[in-house]
Amino acid sequence: MASFLDGVAAVVSIAGCNANFQSTLRFKGAELPALMVVIENLKTDPSTGACFFTECYEDPRDPACRAVIPIERAGARFLFVGGEDDCIWNTCMYTREAEKRLVSHGKDRPEILRLPGTGHLVEPPYFPLCQVSFHKPVNMNLVWGGEVEAHAAGQEMAWARVRRFLWENLGGAGCAKSKL
């Protein structure tokens, strides 16, 4: 949104991608094609049949790829949060590519929080880890990734950093403190 709308001051991308994916994005006459799934790259766990989507998307580093989000248009500050054990896609690579694009266009370097042992589903602290689940849109079991203790620690770290980032970049001064 920050690439297409004025007035966005801060963006938090959790397990995000630097490209539009799965369907064409249309906004005010602009069109951004989708990063498509390359089903031939699908890997499965032989013991469970669950699928790893990590390498199933087209590579946004390909110069012919038109799905890359023009992040350099944004006036916002960025925080990218990604699990290093993400089994849905290569969040850390997508983050590095977004960072390179921002810096190459003279923008501030984004904040990046890489979480070792953390999977794709980075949720608020104390949510249970979901390593594998049935995903209705693709009609199969997907491996989300994550190691129990590391994922739990990653969620706590992410939650604290996201809150601080938003407080710092959205003018938290003057806001009432929670009594909880």
PDB file of C-alpha atoms in Angstrom:
ATOM      1  CA  MET A   1       0.000   0.000   0.000  1.00  0.00           C
ATOM      2  CA  ALA A   2       2.806   2.403   0.865  1.00  0.00           C
ATOM      3  CA  SER A   3       4.068   2.223  -2.727  1.00  0.00           C
ATOM      4  CA  PHE A   4       0.727   3.408  -4.091  1.00  0.00           C
ATOM      5  CA  LEU A   5      -0.778   5.631  -1.366  1.00  0.00           C
ATOM      6  CA  ASP A   6       0.487   8.888   0.093  1.00  0.00           C
ATOM      7  CA  GLY A   7       0.588   9.392   3.828  1.00  0.00           C
ATOM      8  CA  VAL A   8       1.711   5.909   4.900  1.00  0.00           C
ATOM      9  CA  ALA A   9       4.400   6.549   7.528  1.00  0.00           C
ATOM     10  CA  ALA A  10       5.343   3.055   8.664  1.00  0.00           C
ATOM     11  CA  VAL A  11       5.129  -0.440   7.223  1.00  0.00           C
ATOM     12  CA  VAL A  12       5.621  -3.728   9.037  1.00  0.00           C
ATOM     13  CA  SER A  13       5.994  -6.711   6.745  1.00  0.00           C
ATOM     14  CA  ILE A  14       5.800 -10.046   8.540  1.00  0.00           C
ATOM     15  CA  ALA A  15       6.889 -13.025   6.432  1.00  0.00           C
ATOM     16  CA  GLY A  16       6.325 -10.840   3.397  1.00  0.00           C
ATOM     17  CA  CYS A  17       7.362 -10.951  -0.227  1.00  0.00           C
ATOM     18  CA  ASN A  18       8.973  -8.180  -2.281  1.00  0.00           C
ATOM     19  CA  ALA A  19       6.671  -8.976  -5.196  1.00  0.00           C
ATOM     20  CA  ASN A  20       2.955  -9.134  -5.789  1.00  0.00           C
ATOM     21  CA  PHE A  21       1.866 -12.765  -5.828  1.00  0.00           C
ATOM     22  CA  GLN A  22      -0.937 -15.033  -7.064  1.00  0.00           C
ATOM     23  CA  SER A  23      -3.173 -12.414  -8.673  1.00  0.00           C
ATOM     24  CA  THR A  24      -2.757  -9.173 -10.598  1.00  0.00           C
ATOM     25  CA  LEU A  25      -2.937  -6.016  -8.495  1.00  0.00           C
ATOM     26  CA  ARG A  26      -4.912  -3.183 -10.074  1.00  0.00           C
ATOM     27  CA  PHE A  27      -5.055   0.268  -8.529  1.00  0.00           C
ATOM     28  CA  LYS A  28      -5.930   3.636 -10.110  1.00  0.00           C
ATOM     29  CA  GLY A  29      -5.038   2.500 -13.606  1.00  0.00           C
ATOM     30  CA  ALA A  30      -1.783   0.839 -12.548  1.00  0.00           C
ATOM     31  CA  GLU A  31      -1.371  -2.892 -12.912  1.00  0.00           C
ATOM     32  CA  LEU A  32       1.185  -5.110 -11.193  1.00  0.00           C
ATOM     33  CA  PRO A  33       1.275  -8.694 -12.476  1.00  0.00           C
ATOM     34  CA  ALA A  34       1.556 -11.598 -10.093  1.00  0.00           C
ATOM     35  CA  LEU A  35       4.493 -13.755  -9.132  1.00  0.00           C
ATOM     36  CA  MET A  36       3.159 -17.129 -10.162  1.00  0.00           C
ATOM     37  CA  VAL A  37       3.498 -20.589  -8.665  1.00  0.00           C
ATOM     38  CA  VAL A  38       5.787 -22.997 -10.497  1.00  0.00           C
ATOM     39  CA  ILE A  39       4.096 -26.232  -9.433  1.00  0.00           C
ATOM     40  CA  GLU A  40       6.917 -28.358 -10.851  1.00  0.00           C
ATOM     41  CA  ASN A  41       9.135 -27.034  -8.020  1.00  0.00           C
ATOM     42  CA  LEU A  42       6.803 -28.367  -5.319  1.00  0.00           C
ATOM     43  CA  LYS A  43       8.529 -30.619  -2.810  1.00  0.00           C
ATOM     44  CA  THR A  44       6.730 -32.992  -0.453  1.00  0.00           C
ATOM     45  CA  ASP A  45       7.659 -34.683   2.775  1.00  0.00           C
ATOM     46  CA  PRO A  46       7.652 -38.393   1.886  1.00  0.00           C
ATOM     47  CA  SER A  47       6.529 -39.440   5.376  1.00  0.00           C
ATOM     48  CA  THR A  48       3.556 -37.048   5.682  1.00  0.00           C
ATOM     49  CA  GLY A  49       2.790 -35.908   2.136  1.00  0.00           C
ATOM     50  CA  ALA A  50       2.836 -32.282   3.341  1.00  0.00           C
ATOM     51  CA  CYS A  51       4.110 -29.762   0.792  1.00  0.00           C
ATOM     52  CA  PHE A  52       6.987 -27.297   0.941  1.00  0.00           C
ATOM     53  CA  PHE A  53       6.239 -24.225  -1.158  1.00  0.00           C
ATOM     54  CA  THR A  54       9.635 -22.581  -0.529  1.00  0.00           C
ATOM     55  CA  GLU A  55      10.814 -22.868  -4.120  1.00  0.00           C
ATOM     56  CA  CYS A  56       7.430 -22.794  -5.842  1.00  0.00           C
ATOM     57  CA  TYR A  57       7.279 -19.155  -6.838  1.00  0.00           C
ATOM     58  CA  GLU A  58       8.912 -17.483  -9.798  1.00  0.00           C
ATOM     59  CA  ASP A  59      12.161 -15.763  -8.860  1.00  0.00           C
ATOM     60  CA  PRO A  60      11.638 -12.011  -8.361  1.00  0.00           C
ATOM     61  CA  ARG A  61      15.385 -11.508  -8.973  1.00  0.00           C
ATOM     62  CA  ASP A  62      14.857 -12.456 -12.621  1.00  0.00           C
ATOM     63  CA  PRO A  63      15.265  -9.214 -14.632  1.00  0.00           C
ATOM     64  CA  ALA A  64      12.181 -10.180 -16.663  1.00  0.00           C
ATOM     65  CA  CYS A  65      10.009 -10.329 -13.524  1.00  0.00           C
ATOM     66  CA  ARG A  66       7.461  -7.491 -13.567  1.00  0.00           C
ATOM     67  CA  ALA A  67       5.775  -8.466 -10.287  1.00  0.00           C
ATOM     68  CA  VAL A  68       8.318  -6.745  -8.014  1.00  0.00           C
ATOM     69  CA  ILE A  69       6.661  -4.087  -5.866  1.00  0.00           C
ATOM     70  CA  PRO A  70       8.079  -0.592  -6.559  1.00  0.00           C
ATOM     71  CA  ILE A  71       8.940  -0.140  -2.890  1.00  0.00           C
ATOM     72  CA  GLU A  72      11.152   2.838  -3.702  1.00  0.00           C
ATOM     73  CA  ARG A  73       8.002   4.924  -4.317  1.00  0.00           C
ATOM     74  CA  ALA A  74       7.047   4.658  -0.649  1.00  0.00           C
ATOM     75  CA  GLY A  75       7.806   7.437   1.777  1.00  0.00           C
ATOM     76  CA  ALA A  76       7.415   5.101   4.743  1.00  0.00           C
ATOM     77  CA  ARG A  77       9.902   3.559   7.149  1.00  0.00           C
ATOM     78  CA  PHE A  78      10.032  -0.244   6.905  1.00  0.00           C
ATOM     79  CA  LEU A  79      10.414  -3.113   9.344  1.00  0.00           C
ATOM     80  CA  PHE A  80      10.748  -6.550   7.780  1.00  0.00           C
ATOM     81  CA  VAL A  81      10.223  -9.556  10.063  1.00  0.00           C
ATOM     82  CA  GLY A  82      11.013 -13.013   8.768  1.00  0.00           C
ATOM     83  CA  GLY A  83      11.559 -16.504  10.050  1.00  0.00           C
ATOM     84  CA  GLU A  84      14.699 -18.265   8.888  1.00  0.00           C
ATOM     85  CA  ASP A  85      12.787 -21.582   8.906  1.00  0.00           C
ATOM     86  CA  ASP A  86       9.941 -20.307   6.709  1.00  0.00           C
ATOM     87  CA  CYS A  87       8.854 -23.249   4.537  1.00  0.00           C
ATOM     88  CA  ILE A  88       6.303 -21.316   2.462  1.00  0.00           C
ATOM     89  CA  TRP A  89       8.725 -18.974   0.757  1.00  0.00           C
ATOM     90  CA  ASN A  90      12.174 -17.494   1.097  1.00  0.00           C
ATOM     91  CA  THR A  91      11.263 -14.544   3.294  1.00  0.00           C
ATOM     92  CA  CYS A  92      14.891 -13.681   4.041  1.00  0.00           C
ATOM     93  CA  MET A  93      15.785 -13.467   0.331  1.00  0.00           C
ATOM     94  CA  TYR A  94      12.690 -11.363  -0.390  1.00  0.00           C
ATOM     95  CA  THR A  95      13.701  -9.050   2.451  1.00  0.00           C
ATOM     96  CA  ARG A  96      17.261  -8.702   1.132  1.00  0.00           C
ATOM     97  CA  GLU A  97      15.897  -7.859  -2.325  1.00  0.00           C
ATOM     98  CA  ALA A  98      13.541  -5.204  -0.925  1.00  0.00           C
ATOM     99  CA  GLU A  99      16.415  -3.736   1.081  1.00  0.00           C
ATOM    100  CA  LYS A 100      18.670  -3.634  -2.006  1.00  0.00           C
ATOM    101  CA  ARG A 101      15.943  -1.923  -4.019  1.00  0.00           C
ATOM    102  CA  LEU A 102      15.367   0.748  -1.363  1.00  0.00           C
ATOM    103  CA  VAL A 103      19.076   1.472  -0.927  1.00  0.00           C
ATOM    104  CA  SER A 104      19.755   1.534  -4.686  1.00  0.00           C
ATOM    105  CA  HIS A 105      17.108   4.274  -4.989  1.00  0.00           C
ATOM    106  CA  GLY A 106      18.646   6.384  -2.205  1.00  0.00           C
ATOM    107  CA  LYS A 107      16.092   5.429   0.440  1.00  0.00           C
ATOM    108  CA  ASP A 108      16.839   4.653   4.087  1.00  0.00           C
ATOM    109  CA  ARG A 109      17.897   1.114   4.860  1.00  0.00           C
ATOM    110  CA  PRO A 110      14.916  -0.755   6.342  1.00  0.00           C
ATOM    111  CA  GLU A 111      15.002  -2.424   9.723  1.00  0.00           C
ATOM    112  CA  ILE A 112      15.227  -6.182   9.394  1.00  0.00           C
ATOM    113  CA  LEU A 113      14.471  -8.734  12.084  1.00  0.00           C
ATOM    114  CA  ARG A 114      15.475 -12.269  11.080  1.00  0.00           C
ATOM    115  CA  LEU A 115      14.268 -14.922  13.468  1.00  0.00           C
ATOM    116  CA  PRO A 116      16.281 -18.177  13.627  1.00  0.00           C
ATOM    117  CA  GLY A 117      14.156 -21.321  13.918  1.00  0.00           C
ATOM    118  CA  THR A 118      10.962 -19.358  13.225  1.00  0.00           C
ATOM    119  CA  GLY A 119       8.544 -20.452  10.498  1.00  0.00           C
ATOM    120  CA  HIS A 120       6.149 -18.571   8.231  1.00  0.00           C
ATOM    121  CA  LEU A 121       3.332 -17.968  10.712  1.00  0.00           C
ATOM    122  CA  VAL A 122       4.806 -15.286  12.985  1.00  0.00           C
ATOM    123  CA  GLU A 123       1.921 -14.431  15.300  1.00  0.00           C
ATOM    124  CA  PRO A 124       1.588 -12.639  18.659  1.00  0.00           C
ATOM    125  CA  PRO A 125       3.411 -14.302  21.561  1.00  0.00           C
ATOM    126  CA  TYR A 126       1.992 -17.482  23.087  1.00  0.00           C
ATOM    127  CA  PHE A 127       0.070 -18.492  19.984  1.00  0.00           C
ATOM    128  CA  PRO A 128       0.898 -22.151  19.456  1.00  0.00           C
ATOM    129  CA  LEU A 129       3.256 -23.118  16.660  1.00  0.00           C
ATOM    130  CA  CYS A 130       1.508 -24.519  13.625  1.00  0.00           C
ATOM    131  CA  GLN A 131       4.158 -26.410  11.664  1.00  0.00           C
ATOM    132  CA  VAL A 132       1.774 -28.085   9.190  1.00  0.00           C
ATOM    133  CA  SER A 133      -1.879 -27.541   8.328  1.00  0.00           C
ATOM    134  CA  PHE A 134      -4.422 -28.075   5.580  1.00  0.00           C
ATOM    135  CA  HIS A 135      -4.665 -25.037   3.318  1.00  0.00           C
ATOM    136  CA  LYS A 136      -8.057 -24.940   1.612  1.00  0.00           C
ATOM    137  CA  PRO A 137      -7.138 -22.615  -1.310  1.00  0.00           C
ATOM    138  CA  VAL A 138      -4.455 -25.028  -2.536  1.00  0.00           C
ATOM    139  CA  ASN A 139      -6.285 -28.119  -1.243  1.00  0.00           C
ATOM    140  CA  MET A 140      -3.235 -29.662   0.433  1.00  0.00           C
ATOM    141  CA  ASN A 141      -1.274 -29.820   3.662  1.00  0.00           C
ATOM    142  CA  LEU A 142       1.460 -27.178   3.797  1.00  0.00           C
ATOM    143  CA  VAL A 143       4.596 -27.108   5.918  1.00  0.00           C
ATOM    144  CA  TRP A 144       4.828 -23.669   7.554  1.00  0.00           C
ATOM    145  CA  GLY A 145       8.104 -24.353   9.361  1.00  0.00           C
ATOM    146  CA  GLY A 146       9.430 -23.416  12.769  1.00  0.00           C
ATOM    147  CA  GLU A 147      11.006 -25.160  15.732  1.00  0.00           C
ATOM    148  CA  VAL A 148       8.890 -25.056  18.898  1.00  0.00           C
ATOM    149  CA  GLU A 149      11.177 -23.144  21.297  1.00  0.00           C
ATOM    150  CA  ALA A 150      12.876 -20.956  18.707  1.00  0.00           C
ATOM    151  CA  HIS A 151       9.536 -20.057  17.104  1.00  0.00           C
ATOM    152  CA  ALA A 152       8.057 -19.085  20.482  1.00  0.00           C
ATOM    153  CA  ALA A 153      11.087 -16.907  21.249  1.00  0.00           C
ATOM    154  CA  GLY A 154      10.876 -15.389  17.754  1.00  0.00           C
ATOM    155  CA  GLN A 155       7.229 -14.432  18.242  1.00  0.00           C
ATOM    156  CA  GLU A 156       8.077 -12.674  21.512  1.00  0.00           C
ATOM    157  CA  MET A 157      10.976 -10.827  19.868  1.00  0.00           C
ATOM    158  CA  ALA A 158       8.876  -9.854  16.857  1.00  0.00           C
ATOM    159  CA  TRP A 159       5.954  -8.598  18.946  1.00  0.00           C
ATOM    160  CA  ALA A 160       8.216  -6.379  21.069  1.00  0.00           C
ATOM    161  CA  ARG A 161      10.037  -4.974  18.022  1.00  0.00           C
ATOM    162  CA  VAL A 162       6.854  -4.352  16.014  1.00  0.00           C
ATOM    163  CA  ARG A 163       5.284  -2.466  18.913  1.00  0.00           C
ATOM    164  CA  ARG A 164       8.425  -0.347  19.427  1.00  0.00           C
ATOM    165  CA  PHE A 165       8.753   0.327  15.660  1.00  0.00           C
ATOM    166  CA  LEU A 166       5.144   1.525  15.385  1.00  0.00           C
ATOM    167  CA  TRP A 167       5.478   3.619  18.543  1.00  0.00           C
ATOM    168  CA  GLU A 168       8.659   5.268  17.214  1.00  0.00           C
ATOM    169  CA  ASN A 169       7.368   5.870  13.681  1.00  0.00           C
ATOM    170  CA  LEU A 170       3.757   6.775  14.307  1.00  0.00           C
ATOM    171  CA  GLY A 171       4.339   9.267  17.098  1.00  0.00           C
ATOM    172  CA  GLY A 172       3.559   7.340  20.244  1.00  0.00           C
ATOM    173  CA  ALA A 173       4.284  10.339  22.442  1.00  0.00           C
ATOM    174  CA  GLY A 174       1.062  11.685  23.861  1.00  0.00           C
ATOM    175  CA  CYS A 175      -0.765   8.364  23.588  1.00  0.00           C
ATOM    176  CA  ALA A 176      -2.315   6.968  26.721  1.00  0.00           C
ATOM    177  CA  LYS A 177      -0.451   4.035  28.262  1.00  0.00           C
ATOM    178  CA  SER A 178      -2.408   0.827  28.713  1.00  0.00           C
ATOM    179  CA  LYS A 179      -3.433  -0.015  32.266  1.00  0.00           C
ATOM    180  CA  LEU A 180      -3.172  -3.737  31.539  1.00  0.00           C
TER     181      LEU A 180
END
